mmCIF file of C-alpha atoms in Angstrom:
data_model
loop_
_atom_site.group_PDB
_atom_site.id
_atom_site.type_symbol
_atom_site.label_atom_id
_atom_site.label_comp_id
_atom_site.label_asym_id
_atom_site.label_seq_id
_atom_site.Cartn_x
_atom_site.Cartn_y
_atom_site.Cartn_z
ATOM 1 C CA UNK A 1 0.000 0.000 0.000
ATOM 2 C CA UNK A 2 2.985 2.612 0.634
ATOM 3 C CA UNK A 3 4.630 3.490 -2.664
ATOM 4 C CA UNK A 4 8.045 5.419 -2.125
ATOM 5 C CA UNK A 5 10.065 7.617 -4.703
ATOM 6 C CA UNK A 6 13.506 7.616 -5.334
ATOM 7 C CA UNK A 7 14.092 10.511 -3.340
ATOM 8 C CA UNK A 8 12.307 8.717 -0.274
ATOM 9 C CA UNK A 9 8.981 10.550 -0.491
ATOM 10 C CA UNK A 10 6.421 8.000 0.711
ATOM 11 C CA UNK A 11 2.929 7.912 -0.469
ATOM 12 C CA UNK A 12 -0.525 5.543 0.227
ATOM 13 C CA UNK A 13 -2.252 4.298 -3.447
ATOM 14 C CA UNK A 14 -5.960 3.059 -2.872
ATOM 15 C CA UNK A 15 -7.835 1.320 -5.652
ATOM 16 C CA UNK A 16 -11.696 -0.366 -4.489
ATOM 17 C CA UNK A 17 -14.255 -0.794 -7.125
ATOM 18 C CA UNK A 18 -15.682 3.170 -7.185
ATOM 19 C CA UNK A 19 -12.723 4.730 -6.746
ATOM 20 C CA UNK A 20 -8.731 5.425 -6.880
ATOM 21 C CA UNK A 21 -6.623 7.944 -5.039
ATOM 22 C CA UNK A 22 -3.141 8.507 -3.988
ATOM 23 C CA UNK A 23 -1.857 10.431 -0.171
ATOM 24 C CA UNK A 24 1.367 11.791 0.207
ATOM 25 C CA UNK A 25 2.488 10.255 4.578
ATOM 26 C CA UNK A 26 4.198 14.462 4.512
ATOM 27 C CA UNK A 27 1.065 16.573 5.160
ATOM 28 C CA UNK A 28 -1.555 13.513 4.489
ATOM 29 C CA UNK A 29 -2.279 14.870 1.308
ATOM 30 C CA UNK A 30 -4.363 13.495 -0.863
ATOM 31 C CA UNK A 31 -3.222 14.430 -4.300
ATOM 32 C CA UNK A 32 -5.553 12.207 -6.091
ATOM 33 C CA UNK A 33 -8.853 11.176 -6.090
ATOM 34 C CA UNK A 34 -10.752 10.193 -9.231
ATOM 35 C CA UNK A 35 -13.813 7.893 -9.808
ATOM 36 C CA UNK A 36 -13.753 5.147 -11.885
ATOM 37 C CA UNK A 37 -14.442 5.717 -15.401
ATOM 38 C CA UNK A 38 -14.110 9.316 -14.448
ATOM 39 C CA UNK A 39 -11.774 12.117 -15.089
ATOM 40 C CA UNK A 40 -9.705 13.010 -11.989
ATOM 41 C CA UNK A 41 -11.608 15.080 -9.690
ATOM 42 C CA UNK A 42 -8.895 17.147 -7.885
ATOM 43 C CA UNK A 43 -6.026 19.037 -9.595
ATOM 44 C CA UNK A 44 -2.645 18.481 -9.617
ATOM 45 C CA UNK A 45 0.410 20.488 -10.797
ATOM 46 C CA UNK A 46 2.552 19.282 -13.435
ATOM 47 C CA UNK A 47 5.196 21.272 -12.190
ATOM 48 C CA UNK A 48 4.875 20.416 -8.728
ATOM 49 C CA UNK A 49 7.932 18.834 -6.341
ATOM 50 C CA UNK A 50 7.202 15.208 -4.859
ATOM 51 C CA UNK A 51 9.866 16.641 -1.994
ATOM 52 C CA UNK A 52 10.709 16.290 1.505
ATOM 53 C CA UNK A 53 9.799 19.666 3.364
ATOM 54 C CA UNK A 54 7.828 20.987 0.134
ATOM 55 C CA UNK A 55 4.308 21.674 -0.074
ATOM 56 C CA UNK A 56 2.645 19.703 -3.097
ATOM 57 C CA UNK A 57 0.585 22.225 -5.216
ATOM 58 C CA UNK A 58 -2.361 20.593 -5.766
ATOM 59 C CA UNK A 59 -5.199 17.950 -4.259
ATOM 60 C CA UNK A 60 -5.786 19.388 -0.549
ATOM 61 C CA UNK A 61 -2.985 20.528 1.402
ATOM 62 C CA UNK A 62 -4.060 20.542 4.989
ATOM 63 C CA UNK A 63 -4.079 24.270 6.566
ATOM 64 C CA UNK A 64 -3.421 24.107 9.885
ATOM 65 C CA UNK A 65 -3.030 25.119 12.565
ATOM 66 C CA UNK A 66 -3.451 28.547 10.646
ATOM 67 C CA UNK A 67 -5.072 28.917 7.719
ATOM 68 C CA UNK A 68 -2.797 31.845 5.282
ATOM 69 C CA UNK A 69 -1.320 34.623 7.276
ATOM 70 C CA UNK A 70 -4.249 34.750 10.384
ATOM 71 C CA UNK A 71 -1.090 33.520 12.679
ATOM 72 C CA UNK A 72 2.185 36.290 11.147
ATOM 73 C CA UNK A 73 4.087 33.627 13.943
ATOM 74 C CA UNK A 74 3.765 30.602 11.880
ATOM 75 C CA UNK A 75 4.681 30.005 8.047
ATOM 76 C CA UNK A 76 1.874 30.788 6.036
ATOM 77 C CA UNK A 77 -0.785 28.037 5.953
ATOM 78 C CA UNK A 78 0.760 26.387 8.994
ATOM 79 C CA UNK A 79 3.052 23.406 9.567
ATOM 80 C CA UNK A 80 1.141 20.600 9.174
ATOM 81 C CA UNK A 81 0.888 20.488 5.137
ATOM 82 C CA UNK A 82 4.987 19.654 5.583
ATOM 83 C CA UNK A 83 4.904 17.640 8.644
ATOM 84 C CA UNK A 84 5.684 13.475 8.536
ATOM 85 C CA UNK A 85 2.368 12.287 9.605
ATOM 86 C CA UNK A 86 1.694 8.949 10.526
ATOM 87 C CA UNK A 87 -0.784 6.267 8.997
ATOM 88 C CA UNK A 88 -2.588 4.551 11.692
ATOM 89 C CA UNK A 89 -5.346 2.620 10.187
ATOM 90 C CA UNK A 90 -6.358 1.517 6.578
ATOM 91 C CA UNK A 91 -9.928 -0.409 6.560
ATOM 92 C CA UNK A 92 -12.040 -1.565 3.701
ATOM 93 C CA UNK A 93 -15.200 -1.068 4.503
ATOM 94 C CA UNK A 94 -16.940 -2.830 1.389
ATOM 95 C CA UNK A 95 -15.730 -3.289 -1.825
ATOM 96 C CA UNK A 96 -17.022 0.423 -2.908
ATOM 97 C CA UNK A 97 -15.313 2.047 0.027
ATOM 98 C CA UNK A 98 -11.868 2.345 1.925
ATOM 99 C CA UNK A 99 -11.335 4.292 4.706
ATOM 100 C CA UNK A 100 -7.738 5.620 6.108
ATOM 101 C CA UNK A 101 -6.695 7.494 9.209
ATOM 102 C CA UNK A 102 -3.479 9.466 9.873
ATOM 103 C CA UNK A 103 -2.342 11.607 13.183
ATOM 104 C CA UNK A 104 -0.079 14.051 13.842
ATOM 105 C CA UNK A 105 0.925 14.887 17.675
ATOM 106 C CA UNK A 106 3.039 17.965 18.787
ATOM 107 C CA UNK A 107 6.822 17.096 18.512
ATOM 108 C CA UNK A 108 9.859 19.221 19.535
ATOM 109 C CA UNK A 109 10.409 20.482 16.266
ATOM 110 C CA UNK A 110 6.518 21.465 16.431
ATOM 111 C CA UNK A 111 6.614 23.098 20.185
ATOM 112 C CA UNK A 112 8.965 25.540 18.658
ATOM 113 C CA UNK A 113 6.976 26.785 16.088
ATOM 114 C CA UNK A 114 3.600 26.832 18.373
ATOM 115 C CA UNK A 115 4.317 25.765 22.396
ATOM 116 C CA UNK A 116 1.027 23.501 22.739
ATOM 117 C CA UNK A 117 0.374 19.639 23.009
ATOM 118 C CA UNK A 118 -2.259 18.266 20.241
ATOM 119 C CA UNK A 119 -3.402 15.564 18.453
ATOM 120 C CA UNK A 120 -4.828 16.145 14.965
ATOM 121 C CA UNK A 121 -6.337 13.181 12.729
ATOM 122 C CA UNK A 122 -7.461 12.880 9.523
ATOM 123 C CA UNK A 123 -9.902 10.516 8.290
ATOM 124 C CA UNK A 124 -10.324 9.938 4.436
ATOM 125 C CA UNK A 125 -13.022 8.050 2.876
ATOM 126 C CA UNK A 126 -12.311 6.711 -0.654
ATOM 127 C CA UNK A 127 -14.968 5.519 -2.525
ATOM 128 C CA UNK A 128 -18.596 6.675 -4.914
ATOM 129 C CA UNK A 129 -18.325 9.915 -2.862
ATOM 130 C CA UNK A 130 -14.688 11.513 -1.602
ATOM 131 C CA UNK A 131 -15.450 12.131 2.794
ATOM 132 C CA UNK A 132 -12.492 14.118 5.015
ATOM 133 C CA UNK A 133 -12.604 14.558 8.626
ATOM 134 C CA UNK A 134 -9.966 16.706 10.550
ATOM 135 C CA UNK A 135 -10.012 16.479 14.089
ATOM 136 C CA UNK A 136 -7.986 18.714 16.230
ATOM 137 C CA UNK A 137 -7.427 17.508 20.196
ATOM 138 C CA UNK A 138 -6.493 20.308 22.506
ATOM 139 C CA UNK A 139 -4.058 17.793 24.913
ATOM 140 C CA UNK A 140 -2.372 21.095 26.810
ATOM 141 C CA UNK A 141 -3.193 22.648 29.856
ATOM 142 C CA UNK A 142 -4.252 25.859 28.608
ATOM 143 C CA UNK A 143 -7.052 27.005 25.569
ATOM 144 C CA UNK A 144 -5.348 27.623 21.907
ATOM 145 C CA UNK A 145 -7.335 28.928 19.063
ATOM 146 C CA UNK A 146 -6.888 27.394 15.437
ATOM 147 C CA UNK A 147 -7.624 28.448 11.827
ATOM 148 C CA UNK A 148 -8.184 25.521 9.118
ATOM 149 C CA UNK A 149 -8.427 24.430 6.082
ATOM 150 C CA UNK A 150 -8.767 21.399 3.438
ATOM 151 C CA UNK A 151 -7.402 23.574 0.611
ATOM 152 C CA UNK A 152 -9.069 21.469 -2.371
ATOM 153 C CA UNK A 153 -7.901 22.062 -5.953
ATOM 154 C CA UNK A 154 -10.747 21.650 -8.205
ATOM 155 C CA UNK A 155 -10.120 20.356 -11.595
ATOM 156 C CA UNK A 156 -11.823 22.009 -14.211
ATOM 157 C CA UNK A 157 -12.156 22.270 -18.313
ATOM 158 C CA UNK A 158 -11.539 25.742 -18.530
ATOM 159 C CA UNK A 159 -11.564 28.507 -15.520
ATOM 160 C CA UNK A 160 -13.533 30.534 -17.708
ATOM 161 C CA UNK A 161 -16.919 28.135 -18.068
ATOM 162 C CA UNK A 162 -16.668 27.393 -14.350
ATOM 163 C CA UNK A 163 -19.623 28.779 -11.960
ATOM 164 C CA UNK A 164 -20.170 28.441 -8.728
ATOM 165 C CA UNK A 165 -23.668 28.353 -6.718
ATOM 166 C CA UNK A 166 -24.897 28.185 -3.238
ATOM 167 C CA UNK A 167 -22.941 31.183 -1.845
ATOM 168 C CA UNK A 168 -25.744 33.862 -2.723
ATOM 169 C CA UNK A 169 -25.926 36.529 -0.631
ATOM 170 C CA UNK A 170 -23.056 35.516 1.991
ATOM 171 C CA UNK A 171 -20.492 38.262 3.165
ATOM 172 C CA UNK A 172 -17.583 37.797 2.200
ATOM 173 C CA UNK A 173 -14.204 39.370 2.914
ATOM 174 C CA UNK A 174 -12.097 40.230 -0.725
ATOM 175 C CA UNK A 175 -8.720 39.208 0.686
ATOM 176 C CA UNK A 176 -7.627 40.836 -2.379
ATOM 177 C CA UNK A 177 -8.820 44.887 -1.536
ATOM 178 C CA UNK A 178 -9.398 44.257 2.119
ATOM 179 C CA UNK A 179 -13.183 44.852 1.476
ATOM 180 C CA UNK A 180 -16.278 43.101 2.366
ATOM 181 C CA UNK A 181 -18.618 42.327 0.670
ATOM 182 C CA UNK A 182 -22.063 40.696 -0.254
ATOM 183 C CA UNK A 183 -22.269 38.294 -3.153
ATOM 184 C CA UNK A 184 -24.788 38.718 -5.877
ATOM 185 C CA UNK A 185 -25.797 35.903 -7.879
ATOM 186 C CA UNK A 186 -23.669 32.993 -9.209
ATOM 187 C CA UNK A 187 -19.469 33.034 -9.058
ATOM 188 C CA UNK A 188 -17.593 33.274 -12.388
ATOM 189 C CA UNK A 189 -13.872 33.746 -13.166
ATOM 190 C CA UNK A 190 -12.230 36.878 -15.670
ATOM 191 C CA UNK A 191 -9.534 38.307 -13.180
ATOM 192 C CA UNK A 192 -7.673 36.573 -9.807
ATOM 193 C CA UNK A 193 -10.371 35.990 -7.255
ATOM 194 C CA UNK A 194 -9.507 35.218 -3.195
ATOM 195 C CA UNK A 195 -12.452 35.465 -1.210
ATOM 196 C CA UNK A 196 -13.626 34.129 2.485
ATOM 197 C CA UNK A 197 -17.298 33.793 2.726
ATOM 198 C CA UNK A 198 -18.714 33.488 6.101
ATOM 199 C CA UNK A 199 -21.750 32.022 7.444
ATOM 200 C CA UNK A 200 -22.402 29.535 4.545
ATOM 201 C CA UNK A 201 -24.347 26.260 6.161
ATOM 202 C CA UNK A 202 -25.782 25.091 2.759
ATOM 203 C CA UNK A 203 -24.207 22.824 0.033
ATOM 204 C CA UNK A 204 -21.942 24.346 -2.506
ATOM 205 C CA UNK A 205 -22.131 22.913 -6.426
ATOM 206 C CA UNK A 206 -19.459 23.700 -8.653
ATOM 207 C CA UNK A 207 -20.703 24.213 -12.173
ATOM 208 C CA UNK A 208 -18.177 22.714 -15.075
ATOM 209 C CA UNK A 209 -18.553 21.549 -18.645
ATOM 210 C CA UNK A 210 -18.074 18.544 -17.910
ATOM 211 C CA UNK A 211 -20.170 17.529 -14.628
ATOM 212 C CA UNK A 212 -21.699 19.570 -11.415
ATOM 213 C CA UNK A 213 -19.786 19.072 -8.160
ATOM 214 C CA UNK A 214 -21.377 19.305 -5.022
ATOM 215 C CA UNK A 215 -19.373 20.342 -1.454
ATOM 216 C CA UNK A 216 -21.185 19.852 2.017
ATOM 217 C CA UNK A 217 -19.097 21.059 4.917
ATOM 218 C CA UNK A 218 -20.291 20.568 8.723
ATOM 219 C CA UNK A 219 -17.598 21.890 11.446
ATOM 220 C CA UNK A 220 -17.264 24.849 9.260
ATOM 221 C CA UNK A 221 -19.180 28.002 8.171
ATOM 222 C CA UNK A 222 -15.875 30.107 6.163
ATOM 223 C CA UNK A 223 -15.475 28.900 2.638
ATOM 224 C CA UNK A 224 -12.059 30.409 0.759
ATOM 225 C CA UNK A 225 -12.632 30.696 -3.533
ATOM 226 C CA UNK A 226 -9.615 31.381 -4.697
ATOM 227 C CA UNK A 227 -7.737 31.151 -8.430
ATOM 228 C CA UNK A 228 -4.498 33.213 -8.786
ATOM 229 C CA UNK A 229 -5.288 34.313 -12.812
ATOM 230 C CA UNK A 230 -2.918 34.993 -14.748
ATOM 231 C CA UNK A 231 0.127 37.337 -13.057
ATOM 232 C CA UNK A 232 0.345 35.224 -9.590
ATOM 233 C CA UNK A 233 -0.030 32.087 -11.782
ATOM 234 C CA UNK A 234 3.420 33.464 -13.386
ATOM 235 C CA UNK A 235 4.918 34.191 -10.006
ATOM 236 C CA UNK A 236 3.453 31.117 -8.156
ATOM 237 C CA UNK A 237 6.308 28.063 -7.331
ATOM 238 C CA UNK A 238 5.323 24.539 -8.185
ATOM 239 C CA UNK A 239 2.745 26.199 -10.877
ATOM 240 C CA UNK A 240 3.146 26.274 -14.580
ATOM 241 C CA UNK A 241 2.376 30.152 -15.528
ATOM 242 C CA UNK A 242 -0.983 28.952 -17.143
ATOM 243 C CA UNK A 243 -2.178 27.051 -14.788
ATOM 244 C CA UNK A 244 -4.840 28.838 -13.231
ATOM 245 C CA UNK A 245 -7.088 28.033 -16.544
ATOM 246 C CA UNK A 246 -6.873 24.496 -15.012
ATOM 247 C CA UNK A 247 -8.650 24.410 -11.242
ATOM 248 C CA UNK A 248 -10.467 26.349 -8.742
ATOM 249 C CA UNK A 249 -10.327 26.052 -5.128
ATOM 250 C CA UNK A 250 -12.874 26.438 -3.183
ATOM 251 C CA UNK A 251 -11.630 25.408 0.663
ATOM 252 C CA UNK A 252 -13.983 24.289 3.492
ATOM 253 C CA UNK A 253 -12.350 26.244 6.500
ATOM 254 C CA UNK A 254 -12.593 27.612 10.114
ATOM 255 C CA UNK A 255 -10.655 31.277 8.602
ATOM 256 C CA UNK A 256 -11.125 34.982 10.634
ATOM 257 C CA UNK A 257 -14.155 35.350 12.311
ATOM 258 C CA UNK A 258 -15.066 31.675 11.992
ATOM 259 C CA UNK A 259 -11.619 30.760 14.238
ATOM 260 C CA UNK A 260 -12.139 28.098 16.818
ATOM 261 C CA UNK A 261 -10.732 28.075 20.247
ATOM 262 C CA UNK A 262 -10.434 24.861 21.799
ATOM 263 C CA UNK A 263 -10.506 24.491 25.600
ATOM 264 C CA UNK A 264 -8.097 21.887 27.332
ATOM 265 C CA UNK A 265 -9.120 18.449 26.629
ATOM 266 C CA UNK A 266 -11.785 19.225 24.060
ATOM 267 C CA UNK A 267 -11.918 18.723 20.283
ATOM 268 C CA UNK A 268 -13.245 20.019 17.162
ATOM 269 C CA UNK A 269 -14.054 18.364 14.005
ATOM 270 C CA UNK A 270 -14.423 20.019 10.556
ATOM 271 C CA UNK A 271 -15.498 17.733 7.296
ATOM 272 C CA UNK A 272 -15.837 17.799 4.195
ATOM 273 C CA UNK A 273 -17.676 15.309 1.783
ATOM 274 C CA UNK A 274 -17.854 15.976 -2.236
#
């Protein structure tokens, strides 16, 4: 079940009769996931570096525990997206469905990034429909607050034809300008878009040429739509400069004023299921 490259990077390959996917042990990140007789659903980089202490750019990097810039103390995004995680459990749970479960726990080299004990676990669900669960256990003496995310990389026919419903009339903040806002109608792409809705409790469907993808989220009520267009596409590492034409992310997160502090010995679960 674990693949490894030449330059030691390890990775878990699933195959079950709906479904096939692929998860990277750094960051548990699932880099592919595509139904069978399907095209893949999540975007991947061509240009992207199967590396030791390198994000991959593509599939759903985990955010945490800070989701972009929120904590200036931490890199941006967090640690755990480049942090050795371990695989604890891989079940089939029928022939359509496998189910895998990785932790991370605070380690020395975490405690001096961010001085707190935790346990964080992902559960992935491979099968007709893609399921992630991120736990987060506060095991310190003391509160800490956490921003998230499962920073999914749509793949899509062409950026342009893309539209995406269910966000009418959320606020949103235009990370972009600094601005909020109020969104009117359907979202479409012309020009780099990075937004953080808030309040959103209803499914999400992603409108393609080629098929209608539909998001759920429970743990969370901040969703992040973001595509870099065409001049950060150019700047972006691990990104060919027309990339962005290629996916959309739209990430199920606890981001600003939907942060989550967790109290000593208590836990918080965000999920996701597409």
């Amino acid at each position: 079940m674990v693949n490894k490259l030449s330059n030691g990077f390890e990775y878990v390959e699933i195959s079950n009769k709906a479904a096939s996917a692929k998860i990277a042990l750094q960051g548990a990140h699932l880099f592919h996931y595509e139904r069978s007789g399907e095209i893949p659903l999540l975007w991947l980089s061509d240009a992207s570096k199967f590396e030791l202490g390198t994000a991959i750019r593509g599939g759903v990097p985990i955010c945490w525990p800070s989701f972009g810039n929120n904590n200036p103390e931490l890199p941006q995004h967090g640690f755990a997206r480049t942090a050795m995680w371990q695989l604890d459990e891989i079940q089939e749970l029928d022939e359509d469905t496998t189910q895998l479960r990785f932790s991370l726990e605070d380690s020395k080299e975490s405690r001096e990034l961010w001085d707190y004990k935790f346990l964080v676990e992902l559960t992935i669900r491979i099968g007709k429909t893609l399921e992630m669960e991120l736990k987060t256990t506060n095991r310190d003496n003391v509160p800490f607050t956490i921003t998230q995310a499962l920073h999914t990389y749509f793949n899509v026919s062409a950026i342009e034809d893309v539209r995406i419903t269910g966000l009418e009339g959320k606020n949103y903040l235009d990370a972009l300008t600094l601005q909020h806002h109020t969104q009117e109608g359907e979202i479409g792409f012309s020009q780099e878009v990075d937004r953080v809705y808030q309040g959103v409790e209803d499914a999400i469907v992603l409108k393609d040429a080629n098929r209608d993808i539909e998001l759920k989220n429970s743990g969370s009520k901040s969703v992040v739509v973001w595509n870099p267009w065409i001049d950060k596409s150019a700047r972006m590492s691990g990104m060919k400069p027309d990339a962005y034409k290629e996916f959309v992310c739209i990430e199920s997160a606890n981001a600003y004023e939907d942060k989550r502090e967790l109290l000593p010995n208590t836990t918080h679960t965000i999920r996701l299921s597409v």
